[in-house]
Short mmCIF file of C-alpha atoms in Angstrom, two decimals:
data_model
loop_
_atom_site.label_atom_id
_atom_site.label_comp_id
_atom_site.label_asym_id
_atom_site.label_seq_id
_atom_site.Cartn_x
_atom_site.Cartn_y
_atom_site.Cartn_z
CA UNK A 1 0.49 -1.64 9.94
CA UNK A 2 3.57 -0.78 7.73
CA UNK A 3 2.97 -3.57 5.73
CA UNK A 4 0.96 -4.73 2.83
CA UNK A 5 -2.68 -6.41 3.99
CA UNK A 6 -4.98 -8.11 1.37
CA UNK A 7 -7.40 -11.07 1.89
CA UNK A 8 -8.45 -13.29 -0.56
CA UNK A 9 -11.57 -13.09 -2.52
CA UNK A 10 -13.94 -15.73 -0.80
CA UNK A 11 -15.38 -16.49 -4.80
CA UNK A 12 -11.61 -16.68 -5.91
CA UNK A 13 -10.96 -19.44 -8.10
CA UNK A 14 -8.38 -22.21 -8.60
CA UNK A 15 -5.36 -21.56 -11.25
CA UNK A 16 -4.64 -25.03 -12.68
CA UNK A 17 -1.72 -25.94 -14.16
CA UNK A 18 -1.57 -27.95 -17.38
CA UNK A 19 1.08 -30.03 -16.02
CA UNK A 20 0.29 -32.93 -13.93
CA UNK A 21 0.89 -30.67 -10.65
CA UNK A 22 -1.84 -28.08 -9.64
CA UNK A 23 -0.87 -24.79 -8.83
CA UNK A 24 -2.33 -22.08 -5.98
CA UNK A 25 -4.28 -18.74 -6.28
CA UNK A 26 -6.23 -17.61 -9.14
CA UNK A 27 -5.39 -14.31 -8.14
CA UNK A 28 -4.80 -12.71 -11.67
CA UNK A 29 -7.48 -10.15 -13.79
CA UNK A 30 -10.97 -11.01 -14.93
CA UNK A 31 -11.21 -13.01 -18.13
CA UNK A 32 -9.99 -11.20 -21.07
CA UNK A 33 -11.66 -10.60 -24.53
CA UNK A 34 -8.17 -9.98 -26.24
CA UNK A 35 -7.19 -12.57 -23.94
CA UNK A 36 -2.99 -10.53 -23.83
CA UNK A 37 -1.37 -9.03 -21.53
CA UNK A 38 2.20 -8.80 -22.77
CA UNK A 39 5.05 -7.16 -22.83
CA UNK A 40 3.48 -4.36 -25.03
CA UNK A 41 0.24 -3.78 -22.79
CA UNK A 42 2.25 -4.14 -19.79
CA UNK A 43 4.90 -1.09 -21.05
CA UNK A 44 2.02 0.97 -22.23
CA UNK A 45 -0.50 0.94 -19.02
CA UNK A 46 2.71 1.02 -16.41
CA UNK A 47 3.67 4.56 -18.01
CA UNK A 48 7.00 6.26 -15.91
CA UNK A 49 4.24 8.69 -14.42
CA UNK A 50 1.89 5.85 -13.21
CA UNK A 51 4.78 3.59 -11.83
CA UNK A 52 5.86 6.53 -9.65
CA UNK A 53 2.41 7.29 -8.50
CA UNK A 54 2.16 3.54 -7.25
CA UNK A 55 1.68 3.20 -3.51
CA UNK A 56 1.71 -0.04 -1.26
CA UNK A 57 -1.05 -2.12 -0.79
CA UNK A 58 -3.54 -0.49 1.82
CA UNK A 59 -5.00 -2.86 4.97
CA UNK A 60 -7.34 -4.57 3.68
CA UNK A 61 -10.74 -6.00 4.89
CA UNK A 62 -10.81 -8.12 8.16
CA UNK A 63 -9.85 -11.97 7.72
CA UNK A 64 -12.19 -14.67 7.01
CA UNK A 65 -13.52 -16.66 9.67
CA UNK A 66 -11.29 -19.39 10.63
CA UNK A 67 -10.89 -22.33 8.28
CA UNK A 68 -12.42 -25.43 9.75
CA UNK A 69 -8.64 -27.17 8.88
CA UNK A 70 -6.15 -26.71 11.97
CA UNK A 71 -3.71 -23.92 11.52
CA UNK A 72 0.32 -23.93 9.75
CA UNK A 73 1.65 -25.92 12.52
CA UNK A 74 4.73 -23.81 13.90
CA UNK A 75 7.94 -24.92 13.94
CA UNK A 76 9.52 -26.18 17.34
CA UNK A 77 9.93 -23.10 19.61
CA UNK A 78 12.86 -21.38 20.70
CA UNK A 79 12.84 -19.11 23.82
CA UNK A 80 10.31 -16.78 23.06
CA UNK A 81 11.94 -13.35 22.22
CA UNK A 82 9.44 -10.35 22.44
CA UNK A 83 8.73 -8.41 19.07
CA UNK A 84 9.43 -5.27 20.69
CA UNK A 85 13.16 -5.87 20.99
CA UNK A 86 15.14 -5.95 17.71
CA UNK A 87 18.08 -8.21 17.95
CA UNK A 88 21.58 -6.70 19.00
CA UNK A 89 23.32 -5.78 15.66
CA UNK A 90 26.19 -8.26 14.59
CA UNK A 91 29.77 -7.15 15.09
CA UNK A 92 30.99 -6.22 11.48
CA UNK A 93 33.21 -9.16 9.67
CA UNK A 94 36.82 -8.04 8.59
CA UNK A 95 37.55 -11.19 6.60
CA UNK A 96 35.67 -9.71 4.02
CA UNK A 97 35.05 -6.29 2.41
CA UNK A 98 31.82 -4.91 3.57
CA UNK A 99 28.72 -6.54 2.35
CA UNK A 100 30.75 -8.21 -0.35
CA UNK A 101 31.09 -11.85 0.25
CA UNK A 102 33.45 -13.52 -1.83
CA UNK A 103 31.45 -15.56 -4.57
CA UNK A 104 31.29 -19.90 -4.13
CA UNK A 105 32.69 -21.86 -6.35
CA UNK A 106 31.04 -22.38 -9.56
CA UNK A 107 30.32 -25.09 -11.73
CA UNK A 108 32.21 -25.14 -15.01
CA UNK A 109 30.37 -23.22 -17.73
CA UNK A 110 29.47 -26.87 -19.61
CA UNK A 111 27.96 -28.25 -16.65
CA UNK A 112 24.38 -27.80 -17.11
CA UNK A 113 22.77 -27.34 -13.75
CA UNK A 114 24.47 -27.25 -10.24
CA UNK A 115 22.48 -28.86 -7.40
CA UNK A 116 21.07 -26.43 -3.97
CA UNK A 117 20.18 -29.42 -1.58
CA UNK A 118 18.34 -28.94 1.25
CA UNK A 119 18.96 -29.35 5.20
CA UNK A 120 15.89 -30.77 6.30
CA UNK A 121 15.46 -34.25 7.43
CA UNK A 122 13.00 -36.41 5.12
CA UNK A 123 12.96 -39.52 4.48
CA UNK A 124 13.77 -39.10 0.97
CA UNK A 125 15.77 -35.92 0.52
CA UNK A 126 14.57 -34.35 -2.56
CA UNK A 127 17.18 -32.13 -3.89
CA UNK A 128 16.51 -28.59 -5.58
CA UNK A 129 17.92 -28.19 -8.86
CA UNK A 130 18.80 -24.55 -10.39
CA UNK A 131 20.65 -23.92 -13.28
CA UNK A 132 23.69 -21.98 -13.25
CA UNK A 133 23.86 -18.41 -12.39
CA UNK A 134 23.82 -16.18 -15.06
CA UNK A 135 27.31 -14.43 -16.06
CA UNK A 136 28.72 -11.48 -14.16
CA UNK A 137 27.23 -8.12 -15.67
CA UNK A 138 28.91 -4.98 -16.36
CA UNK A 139 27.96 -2.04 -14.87
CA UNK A 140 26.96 -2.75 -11.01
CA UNK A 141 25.84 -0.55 -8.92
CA UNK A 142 28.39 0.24 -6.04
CA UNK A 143 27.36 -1.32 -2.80
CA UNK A 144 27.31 0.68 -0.12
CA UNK A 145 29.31 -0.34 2.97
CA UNK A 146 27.58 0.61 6.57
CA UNK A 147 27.99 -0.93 9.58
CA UNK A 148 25.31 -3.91 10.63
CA UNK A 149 21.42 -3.02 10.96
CA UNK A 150 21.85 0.32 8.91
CA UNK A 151 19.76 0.71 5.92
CA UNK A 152 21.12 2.57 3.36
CA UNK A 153 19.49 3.81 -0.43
CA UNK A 154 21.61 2.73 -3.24
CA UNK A 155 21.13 2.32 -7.12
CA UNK A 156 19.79 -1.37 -6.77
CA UNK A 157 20.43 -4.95 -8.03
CA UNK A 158 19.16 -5.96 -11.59
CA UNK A 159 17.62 -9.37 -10.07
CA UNK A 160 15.41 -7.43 -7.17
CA UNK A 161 12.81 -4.88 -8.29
CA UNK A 162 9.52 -3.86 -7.94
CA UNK A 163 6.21 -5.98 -8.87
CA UNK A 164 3.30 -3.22 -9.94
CA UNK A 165 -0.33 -4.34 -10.07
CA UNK A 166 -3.95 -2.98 -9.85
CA UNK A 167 -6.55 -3.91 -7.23
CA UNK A 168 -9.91 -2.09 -6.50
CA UNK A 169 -8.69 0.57 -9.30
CA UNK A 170 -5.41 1.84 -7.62
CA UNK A 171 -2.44 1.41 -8.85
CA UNK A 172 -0.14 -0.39 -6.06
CA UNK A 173 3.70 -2.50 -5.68
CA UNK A 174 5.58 -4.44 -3.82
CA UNK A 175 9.40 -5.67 -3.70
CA UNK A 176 9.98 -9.00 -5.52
CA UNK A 177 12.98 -10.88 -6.83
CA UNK A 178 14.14 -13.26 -9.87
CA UNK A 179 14.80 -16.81 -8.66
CA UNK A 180 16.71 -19.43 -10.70
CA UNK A 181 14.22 -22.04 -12.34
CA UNK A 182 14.81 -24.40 -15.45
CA UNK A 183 12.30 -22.10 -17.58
CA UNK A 184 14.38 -19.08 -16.55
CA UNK A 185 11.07 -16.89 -15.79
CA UNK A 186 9.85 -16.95 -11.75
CA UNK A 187 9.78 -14.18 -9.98
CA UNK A 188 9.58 -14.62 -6.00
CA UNK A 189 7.96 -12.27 -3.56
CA UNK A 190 5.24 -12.58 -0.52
CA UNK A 191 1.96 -14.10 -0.78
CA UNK A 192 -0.05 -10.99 0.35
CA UNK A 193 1.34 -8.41 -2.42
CA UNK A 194 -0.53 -10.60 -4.64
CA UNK A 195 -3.54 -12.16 -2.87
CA UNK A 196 -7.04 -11.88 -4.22
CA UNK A 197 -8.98 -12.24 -7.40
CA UNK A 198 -8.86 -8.53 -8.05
CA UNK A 199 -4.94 -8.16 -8.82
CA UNK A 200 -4.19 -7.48 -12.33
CA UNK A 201 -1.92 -5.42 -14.57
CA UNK A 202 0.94 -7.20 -12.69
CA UNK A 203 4.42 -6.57 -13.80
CA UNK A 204 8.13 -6.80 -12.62
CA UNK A 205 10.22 -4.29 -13.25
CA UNK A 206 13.90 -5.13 -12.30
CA UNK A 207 16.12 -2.58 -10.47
CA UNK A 208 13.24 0.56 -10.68
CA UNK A 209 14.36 3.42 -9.83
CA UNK A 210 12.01 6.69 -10.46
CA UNK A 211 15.18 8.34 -12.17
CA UNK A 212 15.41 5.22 -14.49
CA UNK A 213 12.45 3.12 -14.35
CA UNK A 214 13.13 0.91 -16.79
CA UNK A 215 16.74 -0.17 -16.79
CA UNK A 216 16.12 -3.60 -18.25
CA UNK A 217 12.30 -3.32 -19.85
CA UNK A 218 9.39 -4.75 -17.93
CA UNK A 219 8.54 -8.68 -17.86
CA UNK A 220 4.84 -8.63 -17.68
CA UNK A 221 3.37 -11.80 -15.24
CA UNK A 222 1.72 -14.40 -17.69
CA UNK A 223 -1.63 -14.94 -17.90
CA UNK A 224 -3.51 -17.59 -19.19
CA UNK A 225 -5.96 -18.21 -21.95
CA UNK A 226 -8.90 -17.37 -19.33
CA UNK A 227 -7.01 -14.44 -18.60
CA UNK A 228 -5.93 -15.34 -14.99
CA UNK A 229 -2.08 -14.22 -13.82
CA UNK A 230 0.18 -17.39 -13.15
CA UNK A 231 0.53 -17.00 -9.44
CA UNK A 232 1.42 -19.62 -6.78
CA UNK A 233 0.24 -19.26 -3.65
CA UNK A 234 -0.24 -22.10 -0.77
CA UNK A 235 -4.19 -22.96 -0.72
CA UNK A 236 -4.10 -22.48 2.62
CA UNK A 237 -2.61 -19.15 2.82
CA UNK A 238 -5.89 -17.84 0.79
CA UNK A 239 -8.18 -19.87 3.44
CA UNK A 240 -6.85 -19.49 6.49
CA UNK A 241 -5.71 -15.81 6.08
CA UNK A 242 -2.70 -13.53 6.86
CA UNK A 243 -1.98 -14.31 10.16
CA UNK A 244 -3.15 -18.08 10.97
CA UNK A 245 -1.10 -18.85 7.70
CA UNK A 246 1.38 -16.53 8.06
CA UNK A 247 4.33 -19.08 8.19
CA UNK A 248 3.09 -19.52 4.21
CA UNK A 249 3.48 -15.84 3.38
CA UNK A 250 5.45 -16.66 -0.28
CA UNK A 251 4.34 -16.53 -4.49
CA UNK A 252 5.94 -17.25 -6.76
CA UNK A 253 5.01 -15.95 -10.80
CA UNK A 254 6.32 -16.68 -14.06
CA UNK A 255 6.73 -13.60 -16.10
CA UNK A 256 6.73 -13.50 -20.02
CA UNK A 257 9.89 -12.13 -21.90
CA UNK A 258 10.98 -8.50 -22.08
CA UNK A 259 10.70 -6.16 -24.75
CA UNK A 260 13.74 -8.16 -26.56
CA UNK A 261 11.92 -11.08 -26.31
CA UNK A 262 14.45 -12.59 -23.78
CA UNK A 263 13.40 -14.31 -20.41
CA UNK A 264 13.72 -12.18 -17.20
CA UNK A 265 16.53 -14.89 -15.58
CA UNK A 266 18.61 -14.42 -19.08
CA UNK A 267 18.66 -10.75 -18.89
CA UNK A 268 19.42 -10.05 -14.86
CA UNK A 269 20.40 -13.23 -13.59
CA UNK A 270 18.67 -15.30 -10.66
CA UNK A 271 18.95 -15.72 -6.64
CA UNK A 272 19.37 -19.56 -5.77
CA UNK A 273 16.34 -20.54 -3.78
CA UNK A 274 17.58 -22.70 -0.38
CA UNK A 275 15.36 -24.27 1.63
CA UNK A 276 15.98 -25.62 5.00
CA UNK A 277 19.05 -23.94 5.77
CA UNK A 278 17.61 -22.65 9.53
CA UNK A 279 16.99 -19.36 11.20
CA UNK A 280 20.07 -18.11 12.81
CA UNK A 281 22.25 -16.62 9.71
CA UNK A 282 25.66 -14.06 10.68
CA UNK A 283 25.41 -11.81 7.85
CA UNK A 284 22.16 -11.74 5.54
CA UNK A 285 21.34 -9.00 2.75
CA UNK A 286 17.77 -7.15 2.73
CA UNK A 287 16.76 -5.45 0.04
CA UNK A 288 13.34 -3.62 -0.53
CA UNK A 289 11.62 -0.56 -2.22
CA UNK A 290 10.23 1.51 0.20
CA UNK A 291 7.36 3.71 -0.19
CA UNK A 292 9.35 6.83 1.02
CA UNK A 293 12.57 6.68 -0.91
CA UNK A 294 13.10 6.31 -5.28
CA UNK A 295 15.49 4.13 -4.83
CA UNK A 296 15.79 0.79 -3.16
CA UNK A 297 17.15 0.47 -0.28
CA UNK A 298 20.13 -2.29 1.37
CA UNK A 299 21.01 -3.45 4.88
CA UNK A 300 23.00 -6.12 6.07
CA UNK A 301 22.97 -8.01 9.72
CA UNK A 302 22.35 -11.08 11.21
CA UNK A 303 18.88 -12.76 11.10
CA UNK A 304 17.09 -14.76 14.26
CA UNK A 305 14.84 -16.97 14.93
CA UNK A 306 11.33 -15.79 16.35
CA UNK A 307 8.54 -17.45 17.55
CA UNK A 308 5.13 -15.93 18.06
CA UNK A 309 3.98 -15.83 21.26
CA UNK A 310 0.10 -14.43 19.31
CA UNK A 311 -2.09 -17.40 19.07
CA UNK A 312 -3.55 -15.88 16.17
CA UNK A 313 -0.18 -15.88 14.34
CA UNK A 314 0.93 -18.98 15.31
CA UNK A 315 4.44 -20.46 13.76
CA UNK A 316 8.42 -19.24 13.72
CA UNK A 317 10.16 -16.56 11.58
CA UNK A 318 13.31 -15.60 10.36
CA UNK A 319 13.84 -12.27 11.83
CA UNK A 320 16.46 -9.31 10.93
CA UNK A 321 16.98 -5.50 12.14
CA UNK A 322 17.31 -3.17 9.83
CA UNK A 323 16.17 0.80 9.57
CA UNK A 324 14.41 2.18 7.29
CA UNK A 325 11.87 -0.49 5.93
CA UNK A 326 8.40 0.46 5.81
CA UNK A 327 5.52 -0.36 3.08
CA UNK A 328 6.76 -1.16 -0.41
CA UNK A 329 9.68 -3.23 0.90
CA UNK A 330 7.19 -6.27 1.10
CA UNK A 331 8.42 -9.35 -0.85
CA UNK A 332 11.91 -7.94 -0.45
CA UNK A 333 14.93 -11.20 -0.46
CA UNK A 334 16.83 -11.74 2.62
CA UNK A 335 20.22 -12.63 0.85
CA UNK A 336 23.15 -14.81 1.33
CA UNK A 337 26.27 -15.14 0.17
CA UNK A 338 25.73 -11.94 -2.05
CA UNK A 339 28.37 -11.93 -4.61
CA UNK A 340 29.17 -8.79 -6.15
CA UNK A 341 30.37 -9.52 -9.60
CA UNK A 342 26.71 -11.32 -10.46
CA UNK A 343 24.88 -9.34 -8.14
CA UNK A 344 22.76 -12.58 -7.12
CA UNK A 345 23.34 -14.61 -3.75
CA UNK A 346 20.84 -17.60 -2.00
CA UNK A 347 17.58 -16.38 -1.32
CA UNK A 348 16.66 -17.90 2.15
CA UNK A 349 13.25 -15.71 3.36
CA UNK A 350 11.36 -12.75 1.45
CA UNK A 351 10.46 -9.56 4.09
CA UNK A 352 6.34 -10.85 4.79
CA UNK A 353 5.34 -13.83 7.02
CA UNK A 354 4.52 -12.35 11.04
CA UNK A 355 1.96 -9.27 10.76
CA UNK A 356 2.90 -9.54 7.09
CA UNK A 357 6.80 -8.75 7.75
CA UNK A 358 6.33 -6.89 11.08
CA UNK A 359 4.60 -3.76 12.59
CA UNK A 360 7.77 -1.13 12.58
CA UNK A 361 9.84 -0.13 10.05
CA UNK A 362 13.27 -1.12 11.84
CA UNK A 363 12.79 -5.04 12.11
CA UNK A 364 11.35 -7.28 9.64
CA UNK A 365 10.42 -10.66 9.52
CA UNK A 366 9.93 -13.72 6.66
CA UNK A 367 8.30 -17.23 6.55
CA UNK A 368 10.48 -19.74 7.09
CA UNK A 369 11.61 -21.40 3.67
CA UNK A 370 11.05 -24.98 4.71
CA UNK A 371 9.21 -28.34 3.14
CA UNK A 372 6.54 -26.52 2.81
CA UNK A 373 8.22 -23.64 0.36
CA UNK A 374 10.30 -26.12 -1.56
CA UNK A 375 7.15 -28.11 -2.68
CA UNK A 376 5.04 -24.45 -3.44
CA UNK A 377 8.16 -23.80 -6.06
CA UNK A 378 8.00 -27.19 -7.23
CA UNK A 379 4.83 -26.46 -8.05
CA UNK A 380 5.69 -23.41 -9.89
CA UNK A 381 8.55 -24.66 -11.95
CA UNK A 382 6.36 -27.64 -13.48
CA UNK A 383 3.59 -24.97 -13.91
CA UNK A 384 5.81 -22.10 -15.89
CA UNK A 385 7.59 -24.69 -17.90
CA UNK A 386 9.15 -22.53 -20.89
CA UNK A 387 7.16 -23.27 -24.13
#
């Protein structure tokens, strides 16, 4: 499989929060005499030479024996479509310039927070709040125009980058993403990059490339007093496995300040999370490190809904076509409403979710960012409150 496969440690144990919510996956390093792992360690151990000598995740062992709880009910089916066929390739938009979508409106600069309110039905609507997006930045890196479905390697986007971490002794990454929060310090990318009591050394490193792998510093994920890496990660994710829970394929981590002692959001700006805003989406933005490339890599086209017809991987995806996206491009934001000047859109899926984002490099999938997403951040943003 192209992508990323871990299981969970069957002796992992439960990360709790001090907050009054508790928080998923204990999958961070073995407790710590020092008891730091900060910006410091994090810049020394991830050296230039060791970041480039990173590799994706390998498959890992097979998956635990079903849970006795029933599976991640799916959501209600569409026609089946069958994984084999990518969907047709939108036709391009001329309204706008390519891949540049003009930017929404704003909220004046002295209104605190604006509100991203979800689409689902509920009986009482609970409505996300982000703060405001950080200022435009100087110095963006061109975005290439091709036409829909085409992946092409550009210079990258200060709020996507890669996540490196250890496991079993190799060094290993995956693609993650800054999302807004009020503490200004999650990080968003799929569940399986970062399942399993072995990960440690973890680290974001915004807009790696191997000619300049440190653009903005490195924001090391935090880890607690015990020594355990501030994760989230739905519970049942880690006991039902990969593919019965693979409509819960998201984690979220906070991540400690830079090497300026500023928090990640502050430095590159944050991607929106939106929940509930469906499947079907005319023109979304994918962007992933790939194992074969130093550079990230960019694609825009329509996304679609599918549902697996695999008992064993029951539930619906977002789906999107794009070429060129093989290991390393797990955790990787499907964008929208990318707007060039902050280089930060609405994050509405991360590339993991159906055979942990799909078995060829050309079409990739993501959980669905429903109820079920909204509440894991929730749980996040009360656990990685700011001191």
């Amino acid at each position: 499989m192209r992508r990323t496969l871990t299981v969970a440690a069957a002796a992992a144990a439960l990360l709790v929060s001090a907050g009054p919510l508790p928080v998923a996956e204990a999958g961070g390093a073995a407790p710590v005499a020092a008891g730091r792992w900060g910006v410091h360690e994090a810049e020394s151990y991830w050296t230039p030479e060791r970041m480039a000598s990173a590799r994706p995740l390998p498959p890992g062992p097979p998956e635990p024996a079903a849970a006795p709880q029933a599976p991640v009910a799916p959501q209600a089916p569409d026609a089946p479509q069958a994984p084999d066929a990518p969907p047709p390739p939108a036709a391009p938009e001329t309204a706008v310039p390519p891949l540049l979508i003009p930017p929404p409106a704003q909220a004046p600069s002295s209104s605190p927070t604006p509100t991203v309110t979800t689409s689902e039905p509920a009986p009482t609507p609970t409505p996300v709040t982000l703060p405001a997006p950080a200022p435009a930045r100087p110095a963006l890196p061109r975005i290439p125009a091709a036409g829909p479905g085409v992946g092409q390697d550009f210079g990258g986007l200060p709020v996507v980058g890669r996540m490196f971490l250890v496991k079993g002794g190799g060094s290993y990454f995956c693609t993650a993403s800054v999302v807004a929060s009020p503490g200004r310090n999650l990080v968003i990318s799929a569940a399986h990059c970062l399942l399993g009591s072995d990960t440690r050394q973890v680290a974001f490193v915004p807009q790696y490339t191997r000619a300049r792998p440190r653009p903005f510093g490195m924001f090391p994920v935090v880890r607690t007093a015990a020594g355990r890496s501030k994760i989230w990660i739905d519970q049942r994710y880690r006991t039902q496995g990969v593919n019965r829970a693979a409509a819960l394929d998201v984690a979220f981590a906070q991540v400690g300040p830079g090497p300026k002692g500023r928090r990640v959001q502050d430095v590159v700006g944050g991607n929106r999370l939106v929940t509930g805003a469906g499947y079907a989406h005319a023109r979304a933005t994918l962007i992933g490190h790939p194992s074969t490339a130093a550079r990230p890599r960019l694609c825009v086209n329509r996304t679609t809904k599918y549902t697996s017809t695999d008992a064993r991987i029951p539930g619906s995806f977002l789906r999107i076509a794009c070429t060129g996206y093989p290991g390393g491009t797990s955790g990787g934001p499907f964008l929208l409403r990318l707007d060039g000047r902050t280089g930060t859109g609405d994050v509405v899926g991360v590339i993991g979710g159906w055979k942990t984002g799909g078995d060829k490099p050309d079409v990739s999938y993501s959980s669905y960012f429903g109820a079920d997403i909204r509440k894991l951040y929730e749980k996040a943003v009360a656990g990685a409150k700011a001191p």
